[in-house]
Short mmCIF file of C-alpha atoms and ligand atoms in Angstrom, two decimals:
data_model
loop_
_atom_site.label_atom_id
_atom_site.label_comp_id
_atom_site.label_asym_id
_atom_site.label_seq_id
_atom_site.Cartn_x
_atom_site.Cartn_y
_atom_site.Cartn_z
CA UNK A 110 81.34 105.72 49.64
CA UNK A 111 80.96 108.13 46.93
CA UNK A 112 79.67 108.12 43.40
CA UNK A 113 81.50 109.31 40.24
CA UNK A 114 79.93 109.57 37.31
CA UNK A 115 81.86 110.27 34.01
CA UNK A 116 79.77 111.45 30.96
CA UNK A 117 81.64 110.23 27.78
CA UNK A 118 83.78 106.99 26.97
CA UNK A 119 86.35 108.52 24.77
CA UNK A 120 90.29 109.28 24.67
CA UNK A 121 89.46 110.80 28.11
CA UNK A 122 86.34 109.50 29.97
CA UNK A 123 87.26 105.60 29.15
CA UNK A 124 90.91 106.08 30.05
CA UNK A 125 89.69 107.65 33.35
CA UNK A 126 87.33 105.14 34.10
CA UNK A 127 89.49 102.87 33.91
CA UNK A 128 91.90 103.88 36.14
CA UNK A 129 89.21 104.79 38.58
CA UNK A 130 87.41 101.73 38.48
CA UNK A 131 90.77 99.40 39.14
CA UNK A 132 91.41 101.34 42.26
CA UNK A 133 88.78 101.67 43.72
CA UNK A 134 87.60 98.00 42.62
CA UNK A 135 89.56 95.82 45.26
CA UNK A 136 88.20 97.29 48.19
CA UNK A 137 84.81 98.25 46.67
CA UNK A 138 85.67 102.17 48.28
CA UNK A 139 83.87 104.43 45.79
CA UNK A 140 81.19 103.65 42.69
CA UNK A 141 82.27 104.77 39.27
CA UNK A 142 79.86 104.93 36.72
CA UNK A 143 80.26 105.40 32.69
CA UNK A 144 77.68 107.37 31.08
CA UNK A 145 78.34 107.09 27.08
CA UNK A 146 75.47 106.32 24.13
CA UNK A 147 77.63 104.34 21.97
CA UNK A 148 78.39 100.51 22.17
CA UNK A 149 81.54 100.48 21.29
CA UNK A 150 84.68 102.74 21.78
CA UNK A 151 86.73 103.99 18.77
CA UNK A 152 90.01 106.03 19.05
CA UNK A 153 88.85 108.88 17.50
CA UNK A 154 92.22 109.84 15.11
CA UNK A 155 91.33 106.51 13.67
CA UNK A 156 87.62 107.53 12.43
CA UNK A 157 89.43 108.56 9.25
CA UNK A 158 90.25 104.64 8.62
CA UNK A 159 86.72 103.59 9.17
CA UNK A 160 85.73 106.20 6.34
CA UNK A 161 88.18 104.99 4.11
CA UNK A 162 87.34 100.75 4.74
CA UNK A 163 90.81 100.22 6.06
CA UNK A 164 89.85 100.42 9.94
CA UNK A 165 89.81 96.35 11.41
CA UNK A 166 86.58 96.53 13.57
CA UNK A 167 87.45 93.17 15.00
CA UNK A 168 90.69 93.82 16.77
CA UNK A 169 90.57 97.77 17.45
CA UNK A 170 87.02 98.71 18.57
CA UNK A 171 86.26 98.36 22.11
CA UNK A 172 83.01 96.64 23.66
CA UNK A 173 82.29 99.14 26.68
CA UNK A 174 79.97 96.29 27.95
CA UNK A 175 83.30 93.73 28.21
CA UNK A 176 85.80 96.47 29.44
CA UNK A 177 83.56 97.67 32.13
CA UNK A 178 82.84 94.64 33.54
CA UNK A 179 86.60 93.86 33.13
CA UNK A 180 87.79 96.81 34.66
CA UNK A 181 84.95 97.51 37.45
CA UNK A 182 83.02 100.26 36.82
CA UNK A 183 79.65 100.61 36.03
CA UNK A 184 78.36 101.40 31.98
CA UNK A 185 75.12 103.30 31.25
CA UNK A 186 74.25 102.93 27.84
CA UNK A 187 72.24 106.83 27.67
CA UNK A 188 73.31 110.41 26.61
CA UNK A 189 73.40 112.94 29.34
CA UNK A 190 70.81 116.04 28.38
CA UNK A 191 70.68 118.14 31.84
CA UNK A 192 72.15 118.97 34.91
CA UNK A 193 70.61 119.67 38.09
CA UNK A 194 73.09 121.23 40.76
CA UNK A 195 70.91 122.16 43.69
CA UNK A 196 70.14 117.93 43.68
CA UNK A 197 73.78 116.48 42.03
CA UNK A 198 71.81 114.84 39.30
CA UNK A 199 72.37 114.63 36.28
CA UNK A 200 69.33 113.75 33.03
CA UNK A 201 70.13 111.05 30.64
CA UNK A 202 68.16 109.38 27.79
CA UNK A 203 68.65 106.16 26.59
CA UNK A 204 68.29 104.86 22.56
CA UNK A 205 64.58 104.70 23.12
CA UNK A 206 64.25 108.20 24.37
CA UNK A 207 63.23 106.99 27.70
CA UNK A 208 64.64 109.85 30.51
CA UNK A 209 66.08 109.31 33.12
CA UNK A 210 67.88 110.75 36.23
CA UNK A 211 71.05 109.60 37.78
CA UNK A 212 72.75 110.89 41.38
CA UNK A 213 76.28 111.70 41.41
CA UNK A 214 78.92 113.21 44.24
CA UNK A 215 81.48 113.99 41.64
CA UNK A 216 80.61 114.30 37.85
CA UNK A 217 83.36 114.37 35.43
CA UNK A 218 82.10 115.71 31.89
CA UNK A 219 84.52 114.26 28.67
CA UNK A 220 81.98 114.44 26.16
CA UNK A 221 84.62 115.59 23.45
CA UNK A 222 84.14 118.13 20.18
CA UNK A 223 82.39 118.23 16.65
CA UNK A 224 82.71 119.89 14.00
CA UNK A 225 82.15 123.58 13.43
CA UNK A 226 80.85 124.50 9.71
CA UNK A 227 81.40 128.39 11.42
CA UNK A 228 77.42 128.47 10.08
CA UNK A 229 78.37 128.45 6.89
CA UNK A 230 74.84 127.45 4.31
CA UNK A 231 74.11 124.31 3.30
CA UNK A 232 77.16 122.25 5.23
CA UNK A 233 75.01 120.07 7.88
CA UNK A 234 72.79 119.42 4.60
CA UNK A 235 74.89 118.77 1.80
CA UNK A 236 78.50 117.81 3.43
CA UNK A 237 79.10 114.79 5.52
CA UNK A 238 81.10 114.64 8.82
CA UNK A 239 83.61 112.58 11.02
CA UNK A 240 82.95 113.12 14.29
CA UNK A 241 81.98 109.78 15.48
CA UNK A 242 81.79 106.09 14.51
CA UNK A 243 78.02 105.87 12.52
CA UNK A 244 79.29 109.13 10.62
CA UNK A 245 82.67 107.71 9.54
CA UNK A 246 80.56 104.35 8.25
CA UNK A 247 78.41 106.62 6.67
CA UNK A 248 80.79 108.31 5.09
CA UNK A 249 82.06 104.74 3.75
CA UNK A 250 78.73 103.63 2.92
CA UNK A 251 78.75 106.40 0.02
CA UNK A 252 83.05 106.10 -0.87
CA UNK A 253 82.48 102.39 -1.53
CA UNK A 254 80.46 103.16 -4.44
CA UNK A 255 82.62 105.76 -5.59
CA UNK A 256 85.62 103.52 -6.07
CA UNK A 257 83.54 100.49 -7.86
CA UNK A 258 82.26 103.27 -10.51
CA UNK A 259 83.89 102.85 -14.07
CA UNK A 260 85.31 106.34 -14.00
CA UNK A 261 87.00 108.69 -11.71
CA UNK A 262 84.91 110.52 -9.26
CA UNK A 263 85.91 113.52 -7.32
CA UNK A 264 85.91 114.17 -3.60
CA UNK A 265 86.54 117.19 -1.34
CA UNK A 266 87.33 117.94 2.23
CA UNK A 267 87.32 120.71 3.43
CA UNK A 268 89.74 122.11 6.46
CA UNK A 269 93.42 120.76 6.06
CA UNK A 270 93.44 120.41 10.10
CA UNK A 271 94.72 116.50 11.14
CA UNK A 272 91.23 115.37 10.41
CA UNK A 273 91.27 116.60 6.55
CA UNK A 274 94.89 115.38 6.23
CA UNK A 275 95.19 112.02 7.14
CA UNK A 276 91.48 111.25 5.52
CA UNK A 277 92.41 112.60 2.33
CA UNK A 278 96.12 110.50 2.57
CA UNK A 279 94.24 107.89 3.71
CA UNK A 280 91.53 107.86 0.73
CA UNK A 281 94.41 108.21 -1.83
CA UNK A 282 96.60 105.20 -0.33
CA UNK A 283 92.96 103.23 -1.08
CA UNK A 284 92.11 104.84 -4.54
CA UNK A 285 95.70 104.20 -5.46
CA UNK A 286 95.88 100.28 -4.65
CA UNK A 287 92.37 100.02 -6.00
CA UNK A 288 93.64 101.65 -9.26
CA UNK A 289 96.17 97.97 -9.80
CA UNK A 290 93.14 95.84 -10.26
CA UNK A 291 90.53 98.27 -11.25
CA UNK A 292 92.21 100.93 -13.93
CA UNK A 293 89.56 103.12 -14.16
CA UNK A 294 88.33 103.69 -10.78
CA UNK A 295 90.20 106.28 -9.38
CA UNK A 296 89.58 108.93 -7.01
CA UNK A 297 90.28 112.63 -7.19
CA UNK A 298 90.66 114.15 -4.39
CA UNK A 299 90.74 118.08 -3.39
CA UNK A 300 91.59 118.93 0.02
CA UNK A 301 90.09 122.66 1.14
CA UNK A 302 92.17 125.39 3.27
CA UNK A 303 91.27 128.65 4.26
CA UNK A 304 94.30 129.29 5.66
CA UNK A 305 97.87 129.60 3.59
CA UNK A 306 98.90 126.09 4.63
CA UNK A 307 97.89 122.80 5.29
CA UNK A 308 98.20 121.96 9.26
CA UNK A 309 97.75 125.42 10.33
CA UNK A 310 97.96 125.15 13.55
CA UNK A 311 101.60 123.60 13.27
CA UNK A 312 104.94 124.76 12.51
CA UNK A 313 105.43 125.63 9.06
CA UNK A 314 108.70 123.37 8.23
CA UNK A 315 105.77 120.32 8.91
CA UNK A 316 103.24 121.72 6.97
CA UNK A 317 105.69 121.43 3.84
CA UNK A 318 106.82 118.37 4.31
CA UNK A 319 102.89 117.22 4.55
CA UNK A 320 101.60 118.96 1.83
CA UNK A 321 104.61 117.22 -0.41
CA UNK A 322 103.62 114.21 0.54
CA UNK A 323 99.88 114.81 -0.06
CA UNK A 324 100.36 116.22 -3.62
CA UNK A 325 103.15 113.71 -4.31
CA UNK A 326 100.13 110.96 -3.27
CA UNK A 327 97.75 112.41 -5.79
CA UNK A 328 95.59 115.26 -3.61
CA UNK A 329 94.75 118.24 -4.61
CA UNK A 330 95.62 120.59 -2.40
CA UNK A 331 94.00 124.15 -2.61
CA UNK A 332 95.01 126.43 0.10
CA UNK A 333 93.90 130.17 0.82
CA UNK A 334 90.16 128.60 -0.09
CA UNK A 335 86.93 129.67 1.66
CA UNK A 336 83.92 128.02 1.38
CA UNK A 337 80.93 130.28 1.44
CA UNK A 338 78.30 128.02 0.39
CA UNK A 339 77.19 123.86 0.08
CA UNK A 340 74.99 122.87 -2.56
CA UNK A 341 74.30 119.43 -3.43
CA UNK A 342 77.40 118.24 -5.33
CA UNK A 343 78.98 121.36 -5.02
CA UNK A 344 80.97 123.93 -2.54
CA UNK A 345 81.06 127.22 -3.62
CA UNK A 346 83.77 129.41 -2.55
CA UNK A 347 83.77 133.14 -1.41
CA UNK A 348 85.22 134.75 -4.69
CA UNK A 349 82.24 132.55 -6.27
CA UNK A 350 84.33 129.94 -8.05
CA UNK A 351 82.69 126.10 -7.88
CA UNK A 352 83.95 122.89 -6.81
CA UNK A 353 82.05 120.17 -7.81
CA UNK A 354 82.30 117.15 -6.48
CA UNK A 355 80.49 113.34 -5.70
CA UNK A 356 80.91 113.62 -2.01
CA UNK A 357 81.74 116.28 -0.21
CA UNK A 358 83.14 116.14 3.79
CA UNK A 359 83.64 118.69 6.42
CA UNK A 360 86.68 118.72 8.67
CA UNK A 361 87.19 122.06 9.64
CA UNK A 362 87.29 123.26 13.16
CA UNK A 363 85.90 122.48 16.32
CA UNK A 364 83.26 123.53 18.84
CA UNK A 365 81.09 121.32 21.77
CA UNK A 366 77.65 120.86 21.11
CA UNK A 367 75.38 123.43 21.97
CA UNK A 368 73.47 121.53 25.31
CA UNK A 369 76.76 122.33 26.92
CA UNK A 370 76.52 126.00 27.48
CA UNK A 371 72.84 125.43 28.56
CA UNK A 372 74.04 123.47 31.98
CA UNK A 373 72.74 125.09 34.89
CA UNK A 374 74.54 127.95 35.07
CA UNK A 375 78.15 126.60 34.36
CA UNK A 376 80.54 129.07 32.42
CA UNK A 377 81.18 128.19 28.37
CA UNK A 378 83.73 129.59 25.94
CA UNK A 379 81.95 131.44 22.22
CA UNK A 380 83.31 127.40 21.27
CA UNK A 381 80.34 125.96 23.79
CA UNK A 382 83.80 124.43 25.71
CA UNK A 383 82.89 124.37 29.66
CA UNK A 384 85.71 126.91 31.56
CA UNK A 385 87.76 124.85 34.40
CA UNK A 386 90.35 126.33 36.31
CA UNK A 387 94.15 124.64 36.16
CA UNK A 388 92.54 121.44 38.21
CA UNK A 389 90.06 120.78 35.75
CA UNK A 390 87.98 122.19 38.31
CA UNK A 391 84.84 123.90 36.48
CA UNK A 392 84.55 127.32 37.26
CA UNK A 393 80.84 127.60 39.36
CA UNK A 394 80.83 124.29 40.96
CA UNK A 395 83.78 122.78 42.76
CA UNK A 396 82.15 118.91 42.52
CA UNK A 397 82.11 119.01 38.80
CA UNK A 398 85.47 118.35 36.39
CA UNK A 399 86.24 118.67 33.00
CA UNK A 400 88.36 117.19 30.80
CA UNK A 401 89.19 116.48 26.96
CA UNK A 402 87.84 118.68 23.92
CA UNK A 403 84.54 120.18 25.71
CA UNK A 404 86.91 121.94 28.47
CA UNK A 405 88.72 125.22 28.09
CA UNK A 406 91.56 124.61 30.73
CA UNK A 407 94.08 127.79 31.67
CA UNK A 408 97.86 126.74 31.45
CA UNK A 409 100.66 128.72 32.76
CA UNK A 410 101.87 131.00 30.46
CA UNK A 411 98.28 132.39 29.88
CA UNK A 412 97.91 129.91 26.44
CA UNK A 413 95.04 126.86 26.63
CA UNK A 414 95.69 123.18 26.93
CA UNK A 415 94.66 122.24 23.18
CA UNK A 416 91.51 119.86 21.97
CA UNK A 417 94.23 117.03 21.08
CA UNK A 418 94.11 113.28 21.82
CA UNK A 419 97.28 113.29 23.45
CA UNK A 420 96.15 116.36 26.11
CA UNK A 421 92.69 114.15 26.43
CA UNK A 422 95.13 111.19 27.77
CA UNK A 423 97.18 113.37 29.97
CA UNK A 424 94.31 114.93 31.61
CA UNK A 425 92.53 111.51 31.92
CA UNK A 426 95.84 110.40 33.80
CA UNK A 427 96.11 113.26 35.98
CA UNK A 428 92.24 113.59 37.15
CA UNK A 429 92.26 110.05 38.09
CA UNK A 430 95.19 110.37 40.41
CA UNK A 431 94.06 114.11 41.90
CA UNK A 432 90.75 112.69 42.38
CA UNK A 433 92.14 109.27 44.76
CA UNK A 434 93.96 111.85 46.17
CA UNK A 435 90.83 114.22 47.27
CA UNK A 436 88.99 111.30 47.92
CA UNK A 437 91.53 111.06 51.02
CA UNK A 438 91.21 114.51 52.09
CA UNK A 439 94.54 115.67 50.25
CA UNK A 440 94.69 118.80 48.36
CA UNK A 441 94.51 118.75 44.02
CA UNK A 442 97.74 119.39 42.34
CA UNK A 443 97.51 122.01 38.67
CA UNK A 444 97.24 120.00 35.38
CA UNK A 445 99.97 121.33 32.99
CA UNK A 446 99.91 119.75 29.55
CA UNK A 447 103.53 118.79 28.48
CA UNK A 448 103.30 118.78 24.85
CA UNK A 449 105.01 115.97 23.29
CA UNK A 450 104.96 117.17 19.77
CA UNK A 451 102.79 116.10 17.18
CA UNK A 452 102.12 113.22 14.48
CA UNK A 453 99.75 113.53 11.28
CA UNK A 454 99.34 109.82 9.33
CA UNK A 455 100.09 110.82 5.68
CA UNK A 456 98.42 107.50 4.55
CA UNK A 457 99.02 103.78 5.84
CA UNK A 458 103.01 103.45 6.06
CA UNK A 459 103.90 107.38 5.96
CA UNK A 460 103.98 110.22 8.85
CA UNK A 461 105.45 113.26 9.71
CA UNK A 462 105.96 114.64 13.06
CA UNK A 463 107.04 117.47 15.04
CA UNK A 464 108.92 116.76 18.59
CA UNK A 465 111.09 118.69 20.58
CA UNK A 466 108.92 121.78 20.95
CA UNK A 467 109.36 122.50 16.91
CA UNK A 468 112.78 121.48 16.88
CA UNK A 469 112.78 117.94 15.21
CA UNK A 470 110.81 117.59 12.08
CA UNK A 471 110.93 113.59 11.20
CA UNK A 472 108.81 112.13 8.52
CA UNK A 473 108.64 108.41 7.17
CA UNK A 474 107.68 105.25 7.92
CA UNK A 475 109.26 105.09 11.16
CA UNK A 476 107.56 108.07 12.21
CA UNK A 477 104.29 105.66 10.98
CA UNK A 478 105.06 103.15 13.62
CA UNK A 479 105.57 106.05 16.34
CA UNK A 480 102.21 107.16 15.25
CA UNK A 481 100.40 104.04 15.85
CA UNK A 482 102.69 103.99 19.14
CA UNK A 483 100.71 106.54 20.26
CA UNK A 484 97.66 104.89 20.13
CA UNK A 485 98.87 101.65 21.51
CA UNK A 486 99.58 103.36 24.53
CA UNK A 487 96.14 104.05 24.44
CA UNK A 488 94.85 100.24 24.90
CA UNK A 489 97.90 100.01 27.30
CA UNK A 490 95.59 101.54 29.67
CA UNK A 491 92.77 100.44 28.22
CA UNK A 492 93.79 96.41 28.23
CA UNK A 493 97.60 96.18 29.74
CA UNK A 494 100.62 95.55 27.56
CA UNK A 495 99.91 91.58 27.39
CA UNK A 496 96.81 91.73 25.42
CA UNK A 497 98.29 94.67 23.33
CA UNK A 498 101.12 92.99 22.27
CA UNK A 499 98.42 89.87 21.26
CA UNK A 500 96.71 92.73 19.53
CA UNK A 501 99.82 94.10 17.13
CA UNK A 502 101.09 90.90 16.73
CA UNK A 503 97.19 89.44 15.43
CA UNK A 504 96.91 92.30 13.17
CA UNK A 505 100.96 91.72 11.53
CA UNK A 506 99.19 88.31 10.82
CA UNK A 507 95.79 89.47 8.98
CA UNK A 508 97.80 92.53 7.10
CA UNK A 509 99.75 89.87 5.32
CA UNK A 510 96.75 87.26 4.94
CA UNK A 511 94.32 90.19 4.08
CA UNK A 512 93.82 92.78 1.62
CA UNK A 513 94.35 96.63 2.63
CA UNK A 514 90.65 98.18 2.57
CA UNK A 515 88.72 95.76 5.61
CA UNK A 516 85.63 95.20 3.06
CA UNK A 517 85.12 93.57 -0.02
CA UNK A 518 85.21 95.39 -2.48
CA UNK A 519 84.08 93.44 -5.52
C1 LIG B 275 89.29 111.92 12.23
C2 LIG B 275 90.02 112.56 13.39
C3 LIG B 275 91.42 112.54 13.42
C4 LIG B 275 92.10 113.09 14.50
N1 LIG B 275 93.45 113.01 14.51
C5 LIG B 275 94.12 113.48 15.59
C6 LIG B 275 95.54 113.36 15.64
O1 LIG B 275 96.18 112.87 14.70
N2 LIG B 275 96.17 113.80 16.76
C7 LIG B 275 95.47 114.35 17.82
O2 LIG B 275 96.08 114.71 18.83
N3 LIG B 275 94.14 114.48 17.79
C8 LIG B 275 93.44 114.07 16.71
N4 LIG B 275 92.08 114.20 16.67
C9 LIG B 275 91.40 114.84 17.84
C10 LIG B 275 91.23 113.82 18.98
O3 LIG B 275 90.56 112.70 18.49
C11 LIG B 275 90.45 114.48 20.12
O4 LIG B 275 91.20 115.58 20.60
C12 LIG B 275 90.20 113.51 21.29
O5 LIG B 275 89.50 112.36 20.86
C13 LIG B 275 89.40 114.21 22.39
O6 LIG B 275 89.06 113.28 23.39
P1 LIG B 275 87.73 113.47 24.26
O7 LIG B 275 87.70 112.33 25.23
O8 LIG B 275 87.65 114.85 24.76
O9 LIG B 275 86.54 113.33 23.22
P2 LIG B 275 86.13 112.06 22.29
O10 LIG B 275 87.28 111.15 22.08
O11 LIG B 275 85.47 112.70 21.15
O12 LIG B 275 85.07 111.32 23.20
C14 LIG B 275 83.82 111.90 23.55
C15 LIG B 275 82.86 110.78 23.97
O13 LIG B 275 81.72 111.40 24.53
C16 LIG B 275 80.56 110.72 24.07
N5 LIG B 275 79.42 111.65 24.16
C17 LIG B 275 79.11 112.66 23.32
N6 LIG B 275 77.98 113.28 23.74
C18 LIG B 275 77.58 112.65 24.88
C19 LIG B 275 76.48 112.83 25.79
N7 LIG B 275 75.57 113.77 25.59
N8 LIG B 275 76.39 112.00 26.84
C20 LIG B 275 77.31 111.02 27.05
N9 LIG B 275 78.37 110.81 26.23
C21 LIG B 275 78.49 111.62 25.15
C22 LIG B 275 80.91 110.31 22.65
O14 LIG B 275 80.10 109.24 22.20
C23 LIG B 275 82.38 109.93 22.79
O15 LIG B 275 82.53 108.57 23.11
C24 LIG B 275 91.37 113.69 15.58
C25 LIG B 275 89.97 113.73 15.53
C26 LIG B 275 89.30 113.20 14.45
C27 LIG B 275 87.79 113.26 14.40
#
């Protein structure tokens, strides 16, 4: 029997797991063991709701106590901090700082992205983030006030990546509803590019149609922007103008945290990403994988799979079945990422996507549905169709019963 450990319950570790652990469940072959500090799972492109109050805790977050003991594997409630390779151990610590070790044949690490302010003064002080569940309630913890104030108050966000995009959308859709009962609360918000266009990493056609849709909702979008330094209530940019602002949030960018390039001698990208080889294979030590945001994994045609929730699902999919297949002595296949195109949320019943390889631009509410499509597919795995179907049908139900923003807001 061996052990597989999997550090990190996100898009890819928890879509992994499961698939391990209802394999190898029935004939109790191999151990598979979750390693993941949260208590609950959140689709990450979603954080954006929970920032805005429109996110429905009840029905989309995920108990990893439940599902694990649902779905047979094992869930360790700790953060891995060190790697030992000589003894196939890795450290953890739990919420109480307590350390411990844990033993492991196979270690899969899926421990995701952050942010990256590119060092830029006074962001991890003065600017707030999204790059987990307490940050996004933070984040609503200080917007609630905001839009029960008497008069408008502005926000910015900086980067115009997906993140920026569909929280500033997002925060307008709320601001605007708010505005029919409350006239004076509004909020103003400015969404931050350094770059010439919103969704820079996209084709331009989409970028466009998204920044229409954005200005036509009320942001601000200022493109060709760089943001030198954060002060408290302001971000000042490189040609020294100032943007003030009540709250101020950082989108732009990603990199792994920093513990990652610090593992016992295993290879990291200038991004802190761990290098695996076209099996997910890292490159010094043949028993450890990587998959999601924190790996930099070699395609084909020379380019890199990219940090996307739809490549963290593919490579969840394919690890599980290359590693049932080296479990019985057969050989591991490449992972090739077949990109399906992208969808950004422009608010709560708007989206525009690319598919087709650039081809197809398609925007409206359709596209919306697709969009949440994609992360129904998501608690396919997770739960099965049967309870996902319970799931969209529930939530029909409380969107007509309920009111849009998931708090009260009185
Ligand atoms: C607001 C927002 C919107 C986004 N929108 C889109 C979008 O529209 N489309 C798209 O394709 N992508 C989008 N993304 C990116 C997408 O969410 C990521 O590419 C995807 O979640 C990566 O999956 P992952 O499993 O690698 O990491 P994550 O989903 O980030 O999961 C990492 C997990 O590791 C855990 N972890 C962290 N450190 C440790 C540790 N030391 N020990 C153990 N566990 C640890 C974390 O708690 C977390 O559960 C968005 C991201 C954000 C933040």
């Amino acid at each position: 029997m061996s052990r597989i450990v999997v550090v990190g319950g996100g898009a890819a570790g928890l879509e992994l797991v499961t698939r391990l652990g209802k394999q190898f469940a029935r004939r109790r072959e191999h151990e598979v063991i979750l390693v993941e500090p949260a208590s609950h799972h959140y689709w990450k492109p979603r954080l954006h709701e929970i920032a805005a109050g429109t996110f429905d805790q009840e029905l989309d977050a995920v108990s990893y106590l439940q599902h694990s003991f649902c779905n047979r594997y094992q869930y360790v409630q700790a953060s891995m901090s060190a790697l030992s390779r000589a003894d196939k151990q890795i450290e953890i610590r739990d919420a109480n700082g307590q350390i411990s070790t844990l033993d492991y044949d196979y270690l899969v690490i899926a421990v995701g992205a952050v942010s990256n302010d590119f060092k830029t003064a006074g962001v991890s002080e003065h600017c707030l983030f999204l790059d987990s569940a307490e940050q996004a309630q933070r984040a609503w913890d200080r917007i609630n006030p905001l839009l029960k104030a008497d008069e408008s108050r502005q926000i910015s966000i900086v980067g115009a990546g997906a993140t920026g995009v569909e929280l500033a959308a997002e925060l307008a859709k709320v601001s605007n509803q708010l505005k029919r009962y409350r006239r004076n609360a509004e909020l103003k918000i400015t969404l931050i590019e350094a770059s010439d266009r919103v969704l820079p990493a996209g084709p331009e056609c989409m970028s466009r149609k998204v920044q229409h849709a954005l200005t036509k909702s009320g942001v601000n979008v200022k493109t060709n922007t760089r943001i030198a330094r954060a002060e408290e209530g302001k971000l000042i940019t490189d040609n020294g103008e100032v943007l003030t602002a009540s709250l101020q949030l950082w989108a732009a960018g990603i990199k792994c945290a920093p513990w990652l390039a610090t593992l016992d001698g295993l290879e990291t990208n200038r991004l802190n990403q761990l290098k695996v080889d076209q099996t997910l294979r890292t490159s010094m030590d043949e028993n450890i994988f990587v998959i999601g945001d924190s790996a930099e994994c070699p395609q084909p045609d020379g380019s890199f799979v990219p940090p996307r929730a739809q490549a963290a699902n593919q490579a969840a999919d394919h690890l599980a079945r290359q590693l049932i297949r080296m479990l019985k002595g057969k050989a591991m296949k490449p992972f090739i990422f077949n990109d399906g195109g992208m969808v950004i949320a422009v608010g709560h019943d708007y989206a525009v996507g690319n598919l087709m390889n650039n081809k197809l631009i398609v925007r409206g509410r359709f596209v919306r549905n697709l969009y949440d499509t994609i992360f129904r597919l998501h608690q396919k795995i997770l739960f099965g169709w049967g309870r996902v179907t319970a799931l969209v049908l529930l939530k029909r139900v409380k969107a007509s019963l309920n009111p849009f923003y998931k708090h009260n807001i009185s």
